[in-house]
XYZ file of C-alpha atoms in Angstrom:
652
model
C 0.043 0.196 -0.017
C 2.778 2.491 0.867
C 4.432 1.896 -1.736
C 1.877 1.991 -4.532
C 0.922 5.064 -3.021
C 4.326 6.836 -3.742
C 4.086 5.153 -7.311
C 0.834 6.354 -7.679
C 1.615 10.274 -6.767
C 4.438 10.142 -8.868
C 2.444 8.638 -11.950
C -0.475 11.569 -11.540
C 2.524 13.982 -11.781
C 3.959 12.670 -14.888
C 0.865 11.643 -16.030
C -0.641 15.208 -15.640
C 2.911 16.684 -17.535
C 1.835 14.159 -20.488
C -1.335 15.360 -21.012
C -0.361 18.823 -20.945
C 2.611 18.287 -23.319
C -0.106 16.400 -25.652
C -2.400 19.656 -25.392
C 0.568 22.150 -26.121
C 1.932 19.981 -28.563
C -1.703 19.341 -30.442
C -3.205 22.814 -30.229
C -0.717 24.941 -29.415
C 3.360 24.665 -30.726
C 3.718 21.884 -33.709
C 7.139 22.525 -34.246
C 9.399 19.891 -34.806
C 12.060 21.566 -31.703
C 8.901 21.036 -29.277
C 9.635 17.786 -27.818
C 8.848 16.607 -24.444
C 12.373 17.600 -23.139
C 11.842 20.983 -24.224
C 8.623 21.188 -23.100
C 9.179 20.077 -19.139
C 12.216 22.412 -18.593
C 10.566 25.282 -20.403
C 7.106 24.861 -18.561
C 9.221 23.837 -15.136
C 11.292 26.629 -15.483
C 8.500 29.329 -16.251
C 5.262 27.927 -14.878
C 7.062 26.033 -11.793
C 8.673 29.118 -10.520
C 5.510 30.784 -10.838
C 3.533 28.299 -8.642
C 6.083 28.833 -5.609
C 5.297 32.866 -6.173
C 1.310 31.596 -5.789
C 1.876 29.940 -2.809
C 4.161 32.167 -0.944
C 1.397 35.208 -1.782
C -1.359 33.436 -0.977
C -0.082 32.309 2.364
C 0.268 35.751 3.351
C -3.035 36.310 2.349
C -4.407 33.766 4.139
C -6.539 32.385 1.071
C -4.150 29.282 0.052
C -5.705 26.409 -1.084
C -5.606 24.100 -4.345
C -8.522 25.927 -5.912
C -7.399 29.066 -5.609
C -3.957 28.252 -6.652
C -5.624 26.743 -10.046
C -7.481 30.062 -10.528
C -4.833 32.384 -10.126
C -2.681 30.046 -12.320
C -5.448 29.688 -15.109
C -5.592 33.513 -15.190
C -1.629 33.894 -15.488
C -1.706 31.249 -18.401
C -4.152 33.190 -20.093
C -2.564 36.379 -19.742
C 0.599 34.867 -20.751
C -0.890 33.131 -23.595
C -2.852 36.129 -24.960
C -0.024 38.683 -24.348
C -0.606 41.765 -22.146
C -0.473 44.165 -25.132
C -3.145 41.969 -27.080
C -5.614 42.378 -24.177
C -7.014 45.399 -25.246
C -6.964 44.710 -28.901
C -10.171 43.776 -30.402
C -8.404 43.244 -33.765
C -6.316 40.640 -32.050
C -9.586 38.440 -30.614
C -11.327 39.136 -34.198
C -8.425 37.721 -35.868
C -8.214 34.048 -33.415
C -11.874 34.303 -33.414
C -12.159 34.529 -37.328
C -9.185 31.512 -37.480
C -11.035 29.343 -35.053
C -14.287 29.507 -36.956
C -12.740 29.060 -40.259
C -10.914 26.020 -38.873
C -13.686 24.188 -37.499
C -16.180 24.669 -40.414
C -13.109 23.343 -42.682
C -13.222 20.286 -40.754
C -16.972 20.168 -40.866
C -16.789 20.763 -44.984
C -14.471 17.821 -45.023
C -16.259 15.491 -42.967
C -13.738 14.860 -40.649
C -14.393 12.974 -37.634
C -13.878 14.051 -34.208
C -11.004 11.910 -33.422
C -9.343 14.091 -36.097
C -9.037 17.053 -33.035
C -6.862 14.778 -30.763
C -5.111 12.277 -33.383
C -1.614 13.477 -34.582
C -1.173 13.473 -38.301
C -0.045 9.654 -39.101
C 2.307 11.153 -41.711
C 3.978 13.331 -39.402
C 7.552 11.913 -39.672
C 8.598 13.808 -36.442
C 6.163 12.155 -34.240
C 8.843 9.311 -34.270
C 11.328 11.116 -33.152
C 9.157 12.818 -30.809
C 7.998 9.609 -29.456
C 11.678 7.729 -29.081
C 12.736 10.968 -26.829
C 9.455 10.720 -24.909
C 10.140 6.893 -24.456
C 14.131 7.503 -23.482
C 13.021 10.314 -20.875
C 10.279 8.407 -19.405
C 13.121 5.745 -18.556
C 15.395 7.772 -17.337
C 12.776 8.600 -14.800
C 11.938 5.064 -13.925
C 15.448 3.896 -13.649
C 16.069 7.139 -11.189
C 13.144 6.007 -9.373
C 14.106 2.391 -8.844
C 17.592 3.688 -8.048
C 16.653 5.951 -5.329
C 13.410 3.832 -4.114
C 16.076 0.628 -3.307
C 17.523 2.980 -0.474
C 14.440 2.650 1.283
C 16.134 -0.217 2.937
C 19.088 2.394 4.314
C 16.874 5.539 5.274
C 17.038 7.305 8.329
C 14.998 10.079 7.898
C 11.658 8.604 8.078
C 9.789 9.469 11.168
C 12.963 10.819 12.521
C 12.750 14.060 14.213
C 13.741 15.954 11.112
C 11.097 14.427 9.393
C 8.603 15.082 11.640
C 9.210 19.018 11.958
C 8.929 18.587 8.200
C 5.638 17.363 8.261
C 4.554 20.028 10.694
C 6.152 22.583 8.519
C 4.189 20.983 5.836
C 1.170 21.082 7.427
C 1.282 24.599 8.615
C 0.551 25.920 4.993
C -3.060 24.462 4.992
C -2.897 27.031 8.394
C -1.655 30.012 6.533
C 1.609 30.133 8.296
C 5.067 30.043 6.129
C 7.340 30.410 9.072
C 7.308 28.665 12.448
C 9.087 29.216 15.464
C 12.529 27.923 14.133
C 12.251 30.787 11.468
C 13.784 28.414 8.700
C 13.357 28.761 4.968
C 10.181 26.504 3.959
C 10.174 27.003 0.030
C 10.635 23.496 -0.680
C 8.091 21.810 1.848
C 5.332 24.027 0.549
C 6.011 22.563 -2.695
C 5.642 19.162 -0.828
C 2.223 20.591 0.228
C 1.426 21.458 -3.102
C 2.526 17.953 -4.417
C 0.046 16.545 -2.019
C -3.110 18.196 -3.495
C -2.720 18.311 -7.312
C -1.454 14.283 -6.539
C -4.129 13.794 -3.940
C -1.205 11.682 -1.818
C -1.170 11.992 1.693
C 0.961 15.174 3.113
C 3.337 12.084 4.931
C 3.574 10.224 1.521
C 4.339 13.595 -0.247
C 7.447 13.950 1.939
C 8.274 10.524 1.467
C 8.249 10.866 -2.220
C 9.559 14.558 -2.812
C 13.508 12.963 -2.464
C 12.707 10.952 -5.400
C 10.816 13.595 -7.608
C 13.928 16.040 -7.001
C 16.267 13.375 -8.261
C 14.092 12.359 -11.183
C 13.887 16.336 -12.030
C 17.637 16.779 -11.586
C 18.209 13.586 -13.863
C 16.252 15.145 -16.742
C 17.484 18.378 -16.488
C 20.931 17.008 -16.558
C 19.922 15.110 -19.872
C 18.773 18.537 -21.054
C 21.408 20.664 -19.719
C 24.083 18.591 -21.794
C 22.300 19.089 -25.224
C 22.341 22.669 -24.359
C 26.338 22.876 -23.392
C 27.945 20.211 -25.702
C 27.384 18.965 -29.027
C 26.547 15.391 -27.926
C 22.565 14.841 -29.104
C 22.639 11.689 -26.921
C 26.030 10.110 -25.137
C 26.811 12.648 -22.940
C 23.457 13.499 -21.739
C 22.774 9.954 -20.806
C 26.216 9.699 -19.222
C 25.251 12.841 -17.372
C 21.793 11.845 -15.959
C 22.710 8.141 -15.173
C 25.827 9.217 -13.213
C 23.623 11.365 -11.000
C 20.663 8.553 -10.829
C 23.043 5.628 -10.377
C 26.489 6.113 -9.689
C 26.825 6.653 -5.775
C 30.695 5.620 -5.507
C 32.105 8.614 -7.536
C 29.327 11.026 -5.771
C 29.220 12.622 -2.687
C 25.723 11.880 -1.637
C 24.730 10.455 1.865
C 22.654 7.271 1.063
C 20.978 6.869 4.349
C 19.390 10.601 3.960
C 19.014 9.871 0.308
C 15.128 10.258 0.366
C 15.151 13.244 2.290
C 13.959 16.399 0.896
C 16.839 18.540 0.006
C 16.115 22.382 -0.682
C 19.298 22.616 -2.448
C 18.560 20.572 -5.224
C 14.755 21.492 -5.672
C 16.750 25.520 -6.155
C 19.164 23.855 -8.402
C 16.107 22.751 -10.645
C 15.070 26.184 -11.429
C 18.973 27.348 -11.328
C 20.107 24.868 -13.916
C 17.913 26.283 -16.709
C 18.443 29.768 -15.555
C 22.475 28.953 -16.070
C 22.118 27.570 -19.358
C 19.662 30.715 -20.386
C 22.287 32.912 -18.786
C 24.615 31.549 -21.152
C 22.549 31.106 -24.136
C 19.841 33.833 -23.941
C 18.427 32.788 -27.623
C 17.140 29.482 -26.210
C 14.493 31.436 -24.300
C 12.433 32.951 -27.210
C 10.346 35.576 -25.582
C 10.509 39.127 -25.796
C 13.100 41.406 -23.193
C 10.595 42.428 -20.987
C 9.110 38.863 -20.595
C 12.539 37.559 -20.346
C 13.246 39.982 -17.553
C 10.556 39.201 -15.335
C 10.531 35.459 -15.959
C 14.176 35.417 -14.291
C 13.104 37.735 -11.653
C 10.545 35.154 -10.641
C 12.823 31.947 -10.851
C 15.454 34.025 -8.760
C 12.606 34.794 -6.127
C 11.212 31.475 -6.150
C 15.164 30.264 -5.566
C 15.500 32.350 -2.956
C 12.196 31.243 -0.856
C 13.556 27.550 -1.401
C 17.141 28.133 -0.541
C 19.454 30.991 0.500
C 22.504 29.035 -0.204
C 21.722 28.950 -3.547
C 20.724 32.114 -4.406
C 23.795 33.822 -2.835
C 26.451 31.446 -2.518
C 26.207 29.336 -5.416
C 24.986 31.533 -8.219
C 27.293 34.806 -8.342
C 30.293 32.941 -8.960
C 28.685 31.524 -12.214
C 27.807 35.066 -13.125
C 30.940 36.425 -12.915
C 32.585 33.575 -14.816
C 29.753 33.890 -17.221
C 30.617 37.773 -18.375
C 33.431 36.725 -20.218
C 31.696 33.159 -22.026
C 28.629 34.959 -23.235
C 28.084 35.301 -26.850
C 28.795 39.187 -27.683
C 25.854 39.485 -29.738
C 23.575 38.086 -27.098
C 25.258 40.307 -24.551
C 22.352 42.455 -23.948
C 20.185 39.609 -22.801
C 22.738 38.553 -20.576
C 22.847 41.892 -18.580
C 18.974 42.274 -18.178
C 19.125 38.214 -16.523
C 22.056 39.678 -13.970
C 19.824 42.862 -13.694
C 16.577 40.532 -12.652
C 19.021 38.644 -10.287
C 20.208 41.997 -8.684
C 16.504 43.203 -8.318
C 15.361 39.358 -7.119
C 18.156 39.522 -4.743
C 16.973 42.506 -3.006
C 13.342 41.950 -2.628
C 14.264 38.578 -1.044
C 16.414 40.390 1.005
C 13.800 43.183 1.817
C 10.806 40.475 2.211
C 12.807 38.528 5.180
C 13.843 41.537 6.696
C 10.484 42.569 7.278
C 9.533 38.912 8.270
C 12.582 39.172 10.917
C 10.683 42.549 12.189
C 7.326 41.008 12.335
C 8.757 37.934 14.504
C 10.822 39.955 16.056
C 14.063 37.807 15.186
C 17.339 39.558 14.325
C 18.239 39.555 10.558
C 21.957 38.786 10.278
C 21.016 35.493 12.686
C 18.108 34.469 10.211
C 20.218 35.196 7.378
C 23.182 33.345 8.641
C 20.869 30.503 10.134
C 19.231 29.985 6.881
C 22.336 29.910 4.884
C 24.023 26.975 7.002
C 21.901 23.758 7.200
C 21.752 21.469 10.360
C 19.863 18.722 8.597
C 22.587 18.062 6.146
C 25.815 16.451 7.311
C 28.655 14.650 4.934
C 28.804 10.830 5.635
C 29.912 9.458 2.102
C 31.731 5.618 3.061
C 30.331 4.216 0.257
C 32.910 6.471 -2.059
C 35.789 4.803 -3.785
C 38.230 7.198 -2.705
C 38.514 9.992 -0.042
C 36.779 12.878 -0.772
C 39.712 15.206 -1.221
C 41.462 13.017 -3.465
C 38.620 12.090 -5.509
C 37.846 16.025 -5.907
C 41.336 16.521 -7.149
C 41.046 13.929 -9.896
C 37.731 15.797 -10.785
C 39.971 18.671 -10.913
C 42.125 17.572 -13.049
C 39.785 16.225 -15.507
C 37.939 19.498 -15.296
C 41.605 21.109 -16.413
C 42.047 18.711 -19.083
C 38.702 19.417 -20.470
C 39.109 22.987 -20.356
C 42.486 22.389 -22.713
C 40.805 20.151 -25.000
C 37.451 22.729 -25.275
C 39.823 25.459 -25.791
C 41.260 23.710 -28.688
C 37.734 22.921 -30.128
C 36.787 26.693 -29.529
C 39.837 28.768 -31.190
C 41.291 25.964 -33.548
C 38.446 24.286 -34.964
C 35.693 27.292 -34.251
C 33.207 25.593 -32.394
C 31.223 26.615 -29.617
C 31.586 25.450 -26.556
C 31.844 28.040 -24.322
C 29.157 27.247 -22.258
C 30.977 24.015 -21.431
C 34.124 25.761 -20.556
C 31.616 28.028 -18.483
C 30.697 25.186 -16.300
C 34.025 23.480 -15.669
C 35.422 26.829 -14.761
C 32.677 27.148 -12.533
C 32.841 23.759 -11.010
C 36.800 23.971 -10.030
C 35.585 27.530 -8.703
C 32.832 25.819 -6.502
C 35.550 23.152 -4.931
C 38.286 25.994 -4.116
C 35.273 27.497 -2.257
C 35.422 24.875 0.024
C 39.107 25.495 1.123
C 37.857 29.080 2.285
C 36.431 28.102 5.484
C 34.028 30.992 5.388
C 31.613 31.118 8.296
C 28.922 31.978 5.729
C 29.726 28.998 3.559
C 28.066 25.592 4.634
C 30.764 22.848 3.853
C 28.237 20.235 4.020
C 26.169 22.136 1.781
C 28.564 22.464 -1.107
C 29.483 18.981 -0.923
C 25.720 18.270 -1.411
C 25.880 20.837 -4.598
C 28.881 19.296 -5.846
C 26.885 15.804 -6.053
C 25.034 17.659 -8.877
C 27.464 19.620 -10.422
C 30.007 16.503 -10.810
C 27.530 14.392 -13.406
C 27.809 17.751 -15.534
C 31.422 17.421 -15.780
C 31.052 13.373 -16.220
C 29.084 14.713 -19.257
C 31.010 17.188 -20.614
C 34.138 15.073 -20.765
C 32.143 12.346 -22.445
C 30.840 14.512 -25.093
C 34.539 15.603 -25.856
C 35.364 11.801 -26.178
C 32.345 11.672 -28.654
C 33.733 14.913 -30.192
C 37.440 13.167 -30.559
C 36.131 10.314 -32.325
C 33.748 12.417 -33.993
C 34.259 10.492 -37.636
C 33.246 7.179 -36.129
C 30.193 8.820 -34.466
C 29.069 10.043 -37.695
C 29.050 6.778 -39.189
C 27.277 5.515 -36.283
C 24.142 7.904 -36.328
C 22.215 5.525 -38.531
C 22.490 3.269 -35.514
C 21.500 5.800 -33.118
C 18.457 4.476 -31.262
C 19.998 0.855 -31.031
C 23.448 2.568 -29.236
C 21.269 4.459 -27.018
C 19.387 1.396 -25.459
C 22.817 -0.344 -25.524
C 24.194 2.731 -23.811
C 21.379 2.958 -21.066
C 21.615 -0.950 -20.579
C 25.829 -1.081 -20.343
C 25.873 1.807 -17.811
C 22.530 0.333 -15.596
C 24.261 -3.025 -15.484
C 27.450 -1.748 -14.725
C 26.493 0.404 -11.970
C 24.490 -2.389 -9.899
C 27.776 -4.906 -10.622
C 30.790 -2.480 -9.418
C 28.953 -0.632 -6.932
C 27.241 -3.793 -5.117
C 30.107 -4.376 -2.402
C 30.266 -0.656 -1.348
C 26.520 -0.205 -0.816
C 26.584 -3.757 1.141
C 28.439 -2.262 3.748
C 25.534 0.151 4.932
C 23.206 -1.500 7.469
C 19.749 -1.647 6.613
C 17.538 0.565 8.782
C 14.681 -0.284 11.491
C 11.716 -1.379 9.674
C 9.359 0.012 12.314
C 9.001 3.746 11.240
C 8.566 2.429 7.585
C 5.654 -0.038 8.624
C 4.115 2.452 10.819
C 3.578 4.753 8.044
C 2.310 1.995 5.972
C -0.259 1.163 8.241
C -0.949 5.174 8.721
C -1.283 4.978 4.571
C -3.618 1.931 4.915
C -5.863 3.970 7.501
C -6.389 6.910 5.622
C -7.115 4.384 2.472
C -9.717 2.459 4.309
C -11.399 5.216 6.847
C -13.528 8.215 6.504
C -11.621 11.840 7.810
C -12.389 12.519 11.457
C -14.893 9.681 12.200
C -11.832 7.674 13.671
C -8.875 8.727 16.337
C -5.514 7.280 16.478
C -3.922 6.202 19.727
C 0.035 6.555 19.241
C 3.262 8.082 20.584
C 3.067 11.868 20.757
C 6.107 11.978 17.832
C 3.097 10.815 15.318
C 1.051 13.674 16.236
C 1.741 15.532 12.978
C 0.371 12.869 10.698
C -2.841 12.928 12.412
C -3.250 16.790 11.211
C -6.522 17.607 8.953
C -7.171 13.271 8.945
C -8.193 12.297 12.094
C -8.530 12.626 15.754
C -5.174 11.960 17.796
C -4.713 10.380 21.395
C -1.558 9.459 23.137
C -0.970 6.725 25.458
C -1.435 8.673 28.556
C -4.645 10.265 27.630
C -5.932 7.043 26.263
C -5.151 5.134 29.713
C -6.286 7.745 31.891
C -8.932 9.526 30.321
C -10.560 7.356 27.710
C -11.845 4.867 30.018
C -14.400 7.867 31.593
C -15.072 9.199 28.449
C -15.963 5.673 26.976
C -18.419 5.124 30.440
C -20.128 8.599 29.700
C -20.549 8.235 26.120
C -22.285 4.791 26.582
C -24.101 5.859 28.975
C -25.882 8.551 27.451
C -25.672 7.209 23.873
C -29.734 7.336 23.717
C -29.820 10.924 25.078
C -28.845 13.123 22.207
C -29.819 16.263 24.418
C -26.709 15.476 26.548
C -24.041 15.630 24.079
C -25.672 18.568 22.498
C -24.471 20.216 25.801
C -21.800 18.075 26.382
C -20.119 17.352 23.100
C -16.756 16.972 24.680
C -17.975 13.869 26.088
C -18.592 12.381 21.858
C -15.939 9.877 21.504
C -15.178 8.908 17.785
C -16.966 5.793 15.997
C -13.505 3.872 15.545
C -10.352 3.989 17.963
C -7.350 2.585 16.309
C -4.781 1.293 18.826
C -0.962 0.886 18.148
C 0.898 -1.505 20.557
C 4.337 -2.168 20.023
C 5.993 -5.012 20.920
C 9.403 -4.531 18.948
C 12.226 -6.206 21.291
C 14.715 -4.063 18.116
C 15.776 -0.613 18.978
C 13.603 1.603 17.710
C 12.051 5.204 18.249
C 9.000 3.696 19.824
C 11.074 1.119 21.779
C 10.010 2.945 24.732
C 6.228 2.016 24.646
C 6.945 -1.325 24.802
C 6.823 -1.279 28.619
C 2.876 -0.015 27.904
C 1.844 -3.234 26.158
C 0.692 -5.104 28.915
C -1.007 -1.927 30.349
C -2.543 -1.245 27.031
C -4.157 -5.106 26.307
C -5.328 -4.690 29.910
C -7.026 -1.388 29.038
C -8.502 -3.197 25.682
C -9.891 -6.159 28.107
C -11.694 -3.716 30.199
C -13.196 -2.335 26.891
C -14.180 -5.942 25.993
C -15.987 -6.263 29.254
C -17.757 -3.552 28.854
C -19.423 -5.017 25.691
C -16.879 -2.927 23.039
C -16.534 -4.836 20.036
C -12.454 -4.982 19.233
C -10.702 -6.554 16.308
C -7.217 -6.692 14.967
C -6.759 -4.294 11.998
C -2.857 -5.090 11.292
C -0.291 -7.342 12.952
C 3.648 -7.785 12.167
C 6.343 -8.702 14.399
C 6.848 -5.251 15.836
C 3.588 -4.138 16.577
C 0.001 -5.005 16.308
C -2.971 -2.096 15.562
C -6.279 -2.671 17.112
C -9.529 -1.397 16.425
C -11.952 -0.774 18.894
C -15.619 -0.282 17.282
C -17.640 2.002 19.052
C -20.561 2.656 15.869
C -20.224 -0.072 13.594
C -20.200 0.421 9.766
C -19.897 4.235 11.017
C -16.097 5.063 9.907
C -14.794 2.477 7.202
C -15.357 4.200 3.652
C -16.718 0.654 2.249
C -19.563 0.113 4.934
C -20.414 3.869 4.176
C -20.747 3.617 0.485
C -22.103 -0.047 0.343
């Protein structure tokens, strides 16, 4: 059930993207360049960032919910599609209406069936390439998902203190709160809340899924980036994407917290396209004013998600880009830089006002949010010590730069963007040696885990370029070569990393089993018709779904409430005057019996007391059934009103 909910949420998310791509491809942009790759990156960069701003603004206005967000987004999309300059133009609307009517009448005259409105032309040769890329993209997404999901067995994040705090922050958005007492940024968790709403999964399932979704997005973005900054169409993009998705012994990533949401990773899903568009502004085919506004929105949402990315990672890249952007496109480059400066100033202003409102020191707030107490570097799976491994990456980047300089100045090829990323990668490593209190070394290493695949991909592109004559002859076998490449990388990753991964100890199963039961409960019971009795640490899971009762209240208060309720069950006037004495129609009681160390081990001492309590309730005539059982714990259902809580009973 738990696994299926995660998979179902991701399938719904990408299913929506596929439907939107179909509609865009069929009725808006039918050009050959409009592939799923381009569509995903462009729409995520443009509208994904707008979603972040909309969530932030609606929370401040106390109107945040899915319907309001959708209405605002639809309004923005309509305005963006029509164009602000066309809104007051009667000629524009007259021409559009005439074109639609003409197209409709032509189809009626030619007796075309209704299916012609939704089916692509069969003789469209471009479709073969589009479907091939779509299949490749989906395979990369599935490989990344399987790779990340495998590490659930080593996960230490689920139901940890950090997990509980993150879930409380996710629930706080529904209460119209952006900041909690710790004043930590929550932009990434705002996206988790929105994801849970649009995919109709619970917040805890969304929290379990978001780390996987971030990895999938980064993997797909790396594929797209390699296409834009190198001359390789498939080889380098696939190598870069699968390096991030599969190679754990060469990339410094914490396997025990692999599934934790990482604000830096989510911010980079917006920063990566921004970096490419900064170096190659002509890729974003919009007017200068729209270009400026689009970049402001993107940089603001990055600031809402992660200050480290906005103020530490991006500035060095812009400095390097000054020297490697085409002179012809220099105006747009400076428009992008201007947008960054404006957005950075807006973010400072917003947080200064927030600090004033919550009576928090501004510099302490900035310093605390530029550092991360939730991330630490534990990477024993690496084949070499980190410093030695980074030295090899620096050498490979320098060798790559030398090759690219030859291709650029001698062969007159366009490799400036790739050079910029290699120089930037080297600068990131040297930033780690600065020992600056405002630069978090753990966040820097976490960022490097996303940039190392870029270095690997660029070097792969250089190899393809060196063997260009062979590559040209192999072009007609592209699809077979791509398939073989993907299979080879996947098999090699599994075979050569098995021993390194096996050294990790599997984490405790109890937290994952508890979440699995909560997911099963939420699928089977009607909201607020039942209560759950469990450890205090799980109270956040109950928010907006059902009533919560801790063990102390169940043992000390519930027997009295049960007695009063059933004594007056046929006296509705009593409950109108004393609504506090109404008890849930069902009570689900967690009874732990695990002898292994776990977050719930302290509740083992209550097992006998809880069983005795259930025996007392049975003697009073209460029906008690076993809802779930495994070797670590059991869940009992105390039925106060038969067939009044389960969804199946209420429907059928």
